[in-house]
Short mmCIF file of C-alpha atoms (C1' of nucleotides) in Angstrom, two decimals:
data_model
loop_
_atom_site.label_atom_id
_atom_site.label_comp_id
_atom_site.label_asym_id
_atom_site.label_seq_id
_atom_site.Cartn_x
_atom_site.Cartn_y
_atom_site.Cartn_z
CA MET A 1 -11.22 5.52 -23.32
CA GLN A 2 -11.78 1.86 -23.22
CA ALA A 3 -9.96 -0.94 -22.05
CA ASN A 4 -9.06 -4.11 -24.25
CA LEU A 5 -8.74 -7.34 -22.26
CA ARG A 6 -6.56 -9.16 -24.80
CA GLU A 7 -4.05 -6.36 -25.21
CA HIS A 8 -3.95 -6.03 -21.42
CA ILE A 9 -3.20 -9.64 -20.78
CA GLU A 10 -0.67 -9.76 -23.72
CA LYS A 11 1.38 -7.19 -21.90
CA ILE A 12 2.30 -10.11 -19.77
CA ILE A 13 1.82 -13.32 -21.52
CA SER A 14 0.97 -14.06 -25.04
CA LEU A 15 -2.20 -15.59 -26.36
CA THR A 16 -3.34 -17.51 -29.39
CA ASP A 17 -6.79 -16.72 -30.80
CA ASP A 18 -8.01 -19.84 -29.27
CA GLU A 19 -6.68 -19.23 -26.03
CA PHE A 20 -8.06 -15.79 -25.70
CA ALA A 21 -11.46 -17.05 -26.83
CA PHE A 22 -10.93 -19.56 -23.86
CA VAL A 23 -10.04 -16.77 -21.50
CA GLN A 24 -13.08 -14.71 -22.64
CA SER A 25 -15.69 -17.34 -22.39
CA HIS A 26 -14.93 -17.09 -18.54
CA PHE A 27 -16.23 -13.48 -18.18
CA VAL A 28 -19.55 -11.93 -18.13
CA THR A 29 -19.98 -8.23 -19.02
CA LYS A 30 -22.17 -6.07 -16.85
CA GLN A 31 -23.00 -2.28 -16.84
CA PHE A 32 -23.58 -0.11 -13.93
CA SER A 33 -24.68 3.59 -13.54
CA ARG A 34 -23.04 6.20 -11.40
CA HIS A 35 -23.54 5.58 -7.83
CA GLU A 36 -24.39 1.91 -8.23
CA PHE A 37 -22.61 -0.62 -6.06
CA LEU A 38 -20.76 -3.58 -7.49
CA ILE A 39 -19.93 -4.90 -3.88
CA THR A 40 -21.72 -4.06 -0.79
CA SER A 41 -19.91 -4.37 2.62
CA GLY A 42 -21.40 -7.22 4.54
CA GLU A 43 -22.60 -9.20 1.45
CA PRO A 44 -20.77 -12.04 -0.21
CA VAL A 45 -18.51 -11.05 -2.98
CA GLN A 46 -19.32 -12.59 -6.22
CA TYR A 47 -16.71 -11.21 -8.62
CA THR A 48 -13.60 -9.78 -9.42
CA TYR A 49 -13.77 -7.00 -11.77
CA PHE A 50 -11.93 -5.97 -14.80
CA VAL A 51 -12.81 -2.38 -15.56
CA ILE A 52 -13.66 -1.69 -19.38
CA SER A 53 -14.58 1.95 -19.07
CA GLY A 54 -15.82 4.28 -16.26
CA LEU A 55 -14.40 4.68 -12.57
CA ILE A 56 -15.12 3.07 -9.36
CA LYS A 57 -14.10 3.46 -5.74
CA LEU A 58 -13.34 0.84 -3.17
CA ILE A 59 -14.37 2.35 0.11
CA HIS A 60 -14.44 1.37 3.92
CA THR A 61 -16.86 2.80 6.10
CA ASP A 62 -15.64 3.12 9.82
CA ASP A 63 -17.58 3.05 12.94
CA SER A 64 -18.53 6.59 12.82
CA ALA A 65 -19.83 6.08 9.30
CA ARG A 66 -17.06 8.03 7.69
CA GLU A 67 -16.19 6.63 4.13
CA HIS A 68 -12.55 6.07 3.35
CA ILE A 69 -11.38 5.60 -0.07
CA VAL A 70 -8.92 2.61 -0.31
CA ALA A 71 -8.52 2.66 -3.98
CA PHE A 72 -9.96 3.95 -7.26
CA ALA A 73 -10.02 1.68 -10.34
CA MET A 74 -10.24 2.95 -13.88
CA GLU A 75 -9.82 1.56 -17.41
CA ASP A 76 -7.73 -1.41 -17.39
CA TRP A 77 -7.68 -2.12 -13.58
CA TRP A 78 -8.81 -5.10 -11.62
CA GLU A 79 -10.57 -4.55 -8.42
CA SER A 80 -12.67 -6.39 -5.78
CA ASP A 81 -12.45 -6.95 -2.00
CA PHE A 82 -9.93 -9.45 -2.79
CA GLN A 83 -9.94 -10.88 0.75
CA ALA A 84 -13.44 -11.59 0.57
CA PHE A 85 -13.50 -12.88 -3.04
CA TYR A 86 -10.60 -15.39 -2.59
CA ASN A 87 -11.72 -16.77 0.87
CA GLY A 88 -15.48 -16.67 0.05
CA THR A 89 -16.16 -14.55 3.16
CA LYS A 90 -18.49 -11.44 3.38
CA ALA A 91 -17.17 -8.23 2.16
CA THR A 92 -15.56 -5.80 4.60
CA MET A 93 -15.55 -2.93 1.98
CA SER A 94 -17.88 -1.68 -0.88
CA LEU A 95 -17.09 -1.03 -4.46
CA GLN A 96 -19.28 1.83 -6.04
CA CYS A 97 -19.37 3.50 -9.29
CA LEU A 98 -18.17 7.24 -9.55
CA GLU A 99 -19.22 7.10 -13.27
CA ASP A 100 -21.17 4.83 -15.39
CA THR A 101 -18.98 1.73 -15.84
CA THR A 102 -18.72 -1.18 -17.84
CA VAL A 103 -16.94 -4.20 -16.32
CA LEU A 104 -16.05 -7.80 -17.11
CA CYS A 105 -16.83 -10.12 -14.18
CA LEU A 106 -15.01 -13.21 -13.19
CA THR A 107 -16.30 -15.58 -10.44
CA LEU A 108 -14.03 -17.54 -8.29
CA ASP A 109 -15.26 -20.90 -10.06
CA ALA A 110 -14.37 -19.32 -13.28
CA TYR A 111 -11.07 -18.13 -12.16
CA ASN A 112 -10.24 -21.58 -10.88
CA SER A 113 -11.33 -23.20 -14.16
CA LEU A 114 -9.44 -20.36 -16.22
CA CYS A 115 -6.27 -21.07 -14.46
CA TYR A 116 -6.69 -24.86 -14.57
CA GLY A 117 -7.40 -24.82 -18.30
CA LEU A 118 -4.66 -22.34 -19.23
CA GLY A 119 -1.86 -22.47 -16.82
CA LYS A 120 -0.09 -19.40 -17.80
CA MET A 121 -3.03 -17.25 -16.65
CA GLU A 122 -1.75 -18.12 -13.26
CA LEU A 123 1.42 -16.29 -13.89
CA PHE A 124 -0.69 -13.42 -15.06
CA PHE A 125 -2.66 -13.16 -11.93
CA LEU A 126 0.27 -13.64 -9.87
CA LYS A 127 1.91 -10.61 -11.49
CA LYS A 128 -1.19 -8.53 -10.99
CA ALA A 129 -1.26 -9.63 -7.42
CA ASN A 130 2.19 -8.51 -7.05
CA ALA A 131 1.67 -5.23 -8.77
CA GLY A 132 -1.21 -4.57 -6.34
CA HIS A 133 0.99 -5.32 -3.42
CA ILE A 134 3.68 -2.95 -4.75
CA ALA A 135 1.32 -0.29 -5.42
CA ALA A 136 -0.08 -0.41 -1.94
CA GLN A 137 3.28 -0.19 -0.38
CA GLN A 138 4.22 2.79 -2.37
CA ARG A 139 0.94 4.33 -1.10
CA ILE A 140 2.09 3.44 2.54
CA LEU A 141 5.56 5.05 1.71
CA SER A 142 3.75 8.15 0.71
CA PHE A 143 1.90 8.25 3.96
CA LEU A 144 5.28 7.91 5.89
CA THR A 145 7.41 10.32 3.94
CA SER A 146 5.05 13.19 2.80
CA LYS A 147 2.77 15.70 4.44
CA ALA A 148 -0.63 16.32 2.89
CA LYS A 149 0.47 18.83 0.42
CA GLU A 150 3.07 16.58 -1.20
CA ARG A 151 0.68 13.72 -1.45
CA HIS A 152 -1.60 15.80 -3.17
CA GLU A 153 0.99 16.97 -5.68
CA LYS A 154 2.21 13.54 -6.37
CA LEU A 155 -1.26 12.28 -6.94
CA LEU A 156 -1.94 15.32 -9.40
CA LYS A 157 1.09 14.46 -11.11
CA ARG A 158 0.49 10.72 -11.53
CA TYR A 159 -3.13 10.64 -12.08
CA PRO A 160 -4.15 14.22 -13.59
CA SER A 161 -7.36 12.63 -15.07
CA LEU A 162 -8.63 11.90 -11.53
CA PHE A 163 -8.78 15.53 -10.82
CA GLN A 164 -11.11 15.99 -13.71
CA ARG A 165 -13.27 13.00 -13.03
CA VAL A 166 -13.71 12.91 -9.25
CA PRO A 167 -15.28 15.39 -6.89
CA LYS A 168 -12.50 16.84 -4.53
CA THR A 169 -14.32 15.39 -1.58
CA GLN A 170 -13.59 11.99 -2.82
CA LEU A 171 -9.92 12.74 -3.42
CA ALA A 172 -9.54 14.23 -0.04
CA SER A 173 -10.81 10.81 1.26
CA TYR A 174 -8.31 8.88 -0.80
CA LEU A 175 -5.48 11.25 0.42
CA GLY A 176 -6.50 10.92 4.07
CA VAL A 177 -7.14 14.84 4.71
CA SER A 178 -10.43 16.72 5.33
CA ARG A 179 -12.01 18.27 2.19
CA GLU A 180 -11.30 21.61 3.89
CA THR A 181 -7.56 21.04 4.14
CA LEU A 182 -7.33 19.62 0.58
CA SER A 183 -9.14 22.85 -0.68
CA ARG A 184 -6.83 25.02 1.26
CA LEU A 185 -3.77 22.97 -0.22
CA SER A 186 -4.94 23.64 -3.63
CA LYS A 187 -3.26 27.01 -3.66
CA MET B 1 10.71 -19.51 17.92
CA GLN B 2 11.72 -21.00 14.49
CA ALA B 3 9.79 -21.26 11.28
CA ASN B 4 9.41 -24.62 9.33
CA LEU B 5 9.26 -24.12 5.58
CA ARG B 6 7.33 -27.24 5.02
CA GLU B 7 4.67 -26.54 7.56
CA HIS B 8 4.37 -23.12 6.26
CA ILE B 9 3.66 -24.32 2.61
CA GLU B 10 1.59 -27.12 3.73
CA LYS B 11 -1.13 -24.63 5.20
CA ILE B 12 -1.78 -23.77 1.79
CA ILE B 13 -1.00 -26.63 -0.40
CA SER B 14 -0.07 -30.16 0.40
CA LEU B 15 3.35 -31.83 -0.60
CA THR B 16 4.74 -35.38 -0.73
CA ASP B 17 8.19 -36.00 0.67
CA ASP B 18 9.78 -35.88 -2.84
CA GLU B 19 7.82 -32.84 -3.54
CA PHE B 20 9.13 -31.12 -0.49
CA ALA B 21 12.66 -32.27 -1.16
CA PHE B 22 12.36 -30.78 -4.65
CA VAL B 23 11.21 -27.32 -3.15
CA GLN B 24 13.81 -27.35 -0.63
CA SER B 25 16.69 -27.93 -3.23
CA HIS B 26 15.79 -24.44 -4.67
CA PHE B 27 16.69 -22.57 -1.47
CA VAL B 28 20.06 -21.69 0.12
CA THR B 29 20.38 -21.04 3.80
CA LYS B 30 22.10 -17.85 5.18
CA GLN B 31 22.73 -16.22 8.50
CA PHE B 32 23.00 -12.63 9.25
CA SER B 33 23.97 -10.70 12.29
CA ARG B 34 22.20 -7.70 13.88
CA HIS B 35 22.53 -4.61 11.73
CA GLU B 36 23.63 -6.40 8.65
CA PHE B 37 21.97 -5.67 5.38
CA LEU B 38 20.33 -8.46 3.31
CA ILE B 39 19.36 -5.91 0.52
CA THR B 40 21.04 -2.47 -0.13
CA SER B 41 19.16 0.26 -1.76
CA GLY B 42 20.65 0.99 -5.21
CA GLU B 43 22.02 -2.62 -5.64
CA PRO B 44 20.60 -5.45 -7.51
CA VAL B 45 18.15 -7.71 -5.60
CA GLN B 46 19.42 -11.45 -5.75
CA TYR B 47 16.74 -13.11 -3.51
CA THR B 48 13.34 -13.26 -2.01
CA TYR B 49 13.78 -14.28 1.64
CA PHE B 50 11.78 -16.51 3.83
CA VAL B 51 12.55 -15.85 7.55
CA ILE B 52 13.47 -19.00 9.70
CA SER B 53 14.28 -16.99 12.93
CA GLY B 54 15.04 -13.41 13.75
CA LEU B 55 13.58 -10.19 12.68
CA ILE B 56 14.45 -7.74 9.73
CA LYS B 57 13.00 -4.45 8.63
CA LEU B 58 12.38 -3.19 5.00
CA ILE B 59 13.20 0.48 4.77
CA HIS B 60 13.17 3.30 2.49
CA THR B 61 15.42 6.30 3.01
CA ASP B 62 14.00 9.63 1.81
CA ASP B 63 15.82 12.52 0.43
CA SER B 64 16.43 14.16 3.85
CA ALA B 65 18.23 10.68 4.93
CA ARG B 66 15.22 9.71 7.16
CA GLU B 67 14.56 6.20 7.28
CA HIS B 68 10.96 4.82 7.17
CA ILE B 69 10.00 1.34 7.82
CA VAL B 70 7.90 -0.11 5.20
CA ALA B 71 7.39 -3.42 6.89
CA PHE B 72 8.87 -5.85 9.60
CA ALA B 73 9.33 -9.45 8.83
CA MET B 74 9.82 -12.01 11.46
CA GLU B 75 9.65 -15.84 11.52
CA ASP B 76 7.45 -17.44 8.74
CA TRP B 77 7.22 -14.37 6.61
CA TRP B 78 8.43 -13.61 3.20
CA GLU B 79 10.23 -10.27 2.27
CA SER B 80 12.26 -8.75 -0.33
CA ASP B 81 12.19 -5.53 -2.49
CA PHE B 82 9.64 -7.30 -4.60
CA GLN B 83 9.56 -4.70 -7.32
CA ALA B 84 13.17 -5.04 -7.84
CA PHE B 85 13.36 -8.69 -7.44
CA TYR B 86 10.73 -9.62 -10.14
CA ASN B 87 11.75 -6.98 -12.54
CA GLY B 88 15.75 -7.18 -12.06
CA THR B 89 15.98 -3.74 -11.33
CA LYS B 90 17.92 -1.97 -8.69
CA ALA B 91 16.65 -2.02 -5.29
CA THR B 92 14.62 1.07 -4.04
CA MET B 93 14.71 -0.06 -0.50
CA SER B 94 16.85 -1.96 2.01
CA LEU B 95 16.17 -4.80 4.05
CA GLN B 96 18.27 -4.96 7.38
CA CYS B 97 18.19 -7.06 10.41
CA LEU B 98 17.16 -5.93 13.78
CA GLU B 99 18.29 -9.33 15.22
CA ASP B 100 20.64 -12.13 14.34
CA THR B 101 18.58 -13.83 11.62
CA THR B 102 18.45 -16.96 9.49
CA VAL B 103 16.69 -16.94 6.20
CA LEU B 104 16.06 -19.16 3.27
CA CYS B 105 17.16 -17.42 -0.08
CA LEU B 106 15.47 -17.93 -3.39
CA THR B 107 16.90 -16.42 -6.58
CA LEU B 108 14.59 -15.48 -9.54
CA ASP B 109 15.80 -18.37 -11.48
CA ALA B 110 15.26 -20.87 -8.73
CA TYR B 111 11.89 -19.29 -8.18
CA ASN B 112 10.94 -20.04 -11.83
CA SER B 113 12.47 -23.45 -11.96
CA LEU B 114 10.50 -24.17 -8.76
CA CYS B 115 7.07 -23.10 -10.16
CA TYR B 116 7.93 -24.79 -13.64
CA GLY B 117 8.79 -28.10 -11.86
CA LEU B 118 5.95 -28.06 -9.55
CA GLY B 119 2.92 -26.21 -10.73
CA LYS B 120 1.20 -25.87 -7.49
CA MET B 121 3.87 -23.76 -6.07
CA GLU B 122 2.46 -21.11 -8.37
CA LEU B 123 -0.77 -21.11 -6.40
CA PHE B 124 1.00 -21.05 -3.28
CA PHE B 125 3.18 -17.79 -4.32
CA LEU B 126 -0.03 -16.26 -5.50
CA LYS B 127 -1.79 -16.57 -2.26
CA LYS B 128 1.13 -15.07 -0.63
CA ALA B 129 1.24 -12.15 -3.02
CA ASN B 130 -2.36 -11.60 -2.38
CA ALA B 131 -2.06 -11.78 1.41
CA GLY B 132 0.77 -9.06 1.02
CA HIS B 133 -1.44 -6.88 -0.85
CA ILE B 134 -4.40 -7.32 1.64
CA ALA B 135 -2.04 -6.71 4.53
CA ALA B 136 -0.80 -3.56 2.70
CA GLN B 137 -4.34 -2.20 2.05
CA GLN B 138 -5.05 -2.90 5.88
CA ARG B 139 -2.31 -0.75 6.87
CA ILE B 140 -3.26 2.04 4.21
CA LEU B 141 -6.84 1.80 6.14
CA SER B 142 -5.25 2.19 9.40
CA PHE B 143 -3.77 5.51 8.14
CA LEU B 144 -6.99 6.63 6.76
CA THR B 145 -8.97 5.77 9.61
CA SER B 146 -6.99 6.20 12.79
CA LYS B 147 -5.02 8.85 14.57
CA ALA B 148 -1.39 7.76 15.70
CA LYS B 149 -2.63 6.70 19.19
CA GLU B 150 -5.13 4.33 17.67
CA ARG B 151 -2.62 3.00 15.23
CA HIS B 152 -0.29 2.44 18.03
CA GLU B 153 -2.95 0.44 20.14
CA LYS B 154 -3.93 -1.85 17.26
CA LEU B 155 -0.16 -2.55 16.52
CA LEU B 156 0.28 -3.51 20.11
CA LYS B 157 -2.56 -5.76 20.23
CA ARG B 158 -1.83 -7.43 16.85
CA TYR B 159 1.74 -7.92 17.22
CA PRO B 160 2.67 -7.70 21.06
CA SER B 161 6.03 -9.43 20.41
CA LEU B 162 7.23 -6.60 18.36
CA PHE B 163 7.25 -4.17 21.36
CA GLN B 164 9.50 -6.66 23.27
CA ARG B 165 11.94 -7.14 20.31
CA VAL B 166 12.06 -3.79 18.51
CA PRO B 167 13.44 -0.16 19.81
CA LYS B 168 10.64 2.28 20.12
CA THR B 169 12.37 4.62 17.66
CA GLN B 170 11.73 1.82 15.00
CA LEU B 171 8.19 1.26 16.05
CA ALA B 172 7.62 5.09 15.62
CA SER B 173 9.07 4.98 12.12
CA TYR B 174 6.78 2.24 11.25
CA LEU B 175 3.85 3.93 12.75
CA GLY B 176 4.54 7.20 10.94
CA VAL B 177 5.16 9.38 14.09
CA SER B 178 8.07 10.82 15.66
CA ARG B 179 9.82 8.94 18.51
CA GLU B 180 8.75 11.78 21.04
CA THR B 181 5.06 11.56 20.02
CA LEU B 182 5.05 7.69 20.31
CA SER B 183 6.59 8.11 23.90
CA ARG B 184 3.76 10.52 24.94
CA LEU B 185 1.16 8.13 23.39
CA SER B 186 2.44 5.21 25.45
CA LYS B 187 0.70 6.69 28.57
"C1'" DC C 1 33.08 5.64 37.20
"C1'" DG C 2 31.86 7.43 32.74
"C1'" DC C 3 30.39 6.89 28.11
"C1'" DG C 4 26.82 6.07 24.76
"C1'" DC C 5 22.25 4.70 23.34
"C1'" DG C 6 17.52 4.87 23.89
"C1'" DA C 7 13.58 6.82 25.92
"C1'" DT C 8 11.36 10.68 28.31
"C1'" DT C 9 9.99 15.38 29.05
"C1'" DG C 10 9.04 20.50 28.34
"C1'" DA C 11 8.28 24.41 25.40
"C1'" DG C 12 7.03 26.54 21.39
"C1'" DT C 13 5.59 26.02 16.51
"C1'" DA C 14 3.45 24.13 12.54
"C1'" DA C 15 -0.10 21.23 10.55
"C1'" DT C 16 -4.51 19.43 10.50
"C1'" DT C 17 -9.18 19.17 12.20
"C1'" DT C 18 -13.75 20.45 13.41
"C1'" DC C 19 -17.70 23.28 13.02
"C1'" DA C 20 -20.23 26.99 11.25
"C1'" DA C 21 -21.16 30.20 7.68
"C1'" DA C 22 -20.64 32.07 3.09
"C1'" DT C 23 -19.95 31.00 -2.07
"C1'" DC C 24 -20.17 29.08 -6.07
"C1'" DT C 25 -22.26 25.95 -9.95
"C1'" DA C 26 -25.07 23.13 -12.58
"C1'" DG C 27 -29.31 21.62 -13.52
"C1'" DT C 28 -34.64 22.29 -13.13
"C1'" DG C 29 -38.93 24.24 -13.94
"C1'" DG C 30 -41.56 28.28 -14.80
"C1'" DC D 1 -33.88 34.22 -19.36
"C1'" DC D 2 -34.80 34.05 -14.49
"C1'" DA D 3 -35.36 32.02 -9.99
"C1'" DC D 4 -34.51 28.22 -7.10
"C1'" DT D 5 -32.46 24.15 -5.20
"C1'" DA D 6 -28.99 20.57 -4.04
"C1'" DG D 7 -24.61 19.74 -4.04
"C1'" DA D 8 -19.83 20.90 -3.93
"C1'" DT D 9 -16.35 23.98 -2.69
"C1'" DT D 10 -14.31 27.71 -0.02
"C1'" DT D 11 -13.27 30.50 4.04
"C1'" DG D 12 -12.73 31.73 9.01
"C1'" DA D 13 -11.67 30.78 13.65
"C1'" DA D 14 -10.73 27.98 17.55
"C1'" DA D 15 -9.11 23.47 19.09
"C1'" DT D 16 -6.42 19.45 18.56
"C1'" DT D 17 -2.56 16.84 17.26
"C1'" DA D 18 1.84 16.19 16.13
"C1'" DC D 19 6.44 18.04 15.13
"C1'" DT D 20 10.94 20.09 16.30
"C1'" DC D 21 14.65 21.11 19.19
"C1'" DA D 22 16.73 20.90 23.59
"C1'" DA D 23 17.62 19.13 27.74
"C1'" DT D 24 17.32 15.20 31.07
"C1'" DC D 25 16.89 10.52 32.77
"C1'" DG D 26 17.99 5.55 32.84
"C1'" DC D 27 20.71 1.77 32.22
"C1'" DG D 28 24.13 -1.50 30.50
"C1'" DC D 29 28.96 -2.16 29.74
"C1'" DG D 30 33.85 -1.76 29.53
#
DNA sequence: CGCGCGATTGAGTAATTTCAAATCTAGTGG
DNA sequence: CCACTAGATTTGAAATTACTCAATCGCGCG
């Protein structure tokens, strides 16, 4: 599977060929291999990423060096440490590949010049930010309303492909349970 | 305490007197008493709200009629069922007062005309949406990294005033623990 | 005084974690 | 084709954490 930036944007706003060329000129394509880091906690965050193909995880490492998965991002998703990206501060999370991955990279300057040159992209990014907010709220709700088993089932139903592509340990970290518990739940 | 819309907006973008008058003309002020609903689950969502004074809770009621607090909103905060508001669908959550509350109300039409007439408000709302996304991610992280006791302590440190203003039962629902457990943790 | 609501306490139970050990699996080199 | 290893997954048992249900307490208000 492979994401298409133009189709992705045109789900929200429509673009002429010229406009899309203008949009595209703000991005750089990069490739990363499994296990490589796109963002490293403690370092500046240069880009927001749009995933063309592959799979990455946004992680936070706590005081005890335990890793927690804040989000997965696959084809068609935007990801970054947005807090750090927009404020120009150091990353508090890391972004790491779970598969070989191709992304489009957008710097903050490119982002600003893109919105300045093509106002309707602001609406596009607003919708995306809102969608991110809503998705995060839904995940909070799943913590409030469901036990581990139910969260697991819902994830399985919503993103069956994740269970093919991601080691169980990673899913456990995303669900907020130990890998042993997840293993026991799967039956 | 009382929020000031102009000061609030000018933390992000600056406005002339005329511009602020234009902004203000898009809002309607409303007052609600304790226990009143601003949004009722299942009904259309007419407004996004900016809280001038008071305190409200965004709640979701699950299949077993249990209430879960997705968010609190106090002075200076924006709240709504954003999913329903932006898409014109029925609310899946309710918004209810914990205190007598005064809010500014913005319809979707007013929102659009405001952004259309004053482009920089789009940036303002984008920043707010992003802040919402980031705040929700932080809350997810607190579920992943902390036990109930730690979540409780962090909330206490971050929003001490909540503990004055909100019954413990409500805090327990926000933290995702039973009221009995919260009571035992407080020692 | 007595009611009602919120908060607390106790006891038993259920869910989840931790740590240690056992299995399983895919890939490697001989 | 086999043996071997590293990593991932599973299993067992004890300890911890949180939940439920029931009873009690404390306080403000009519």
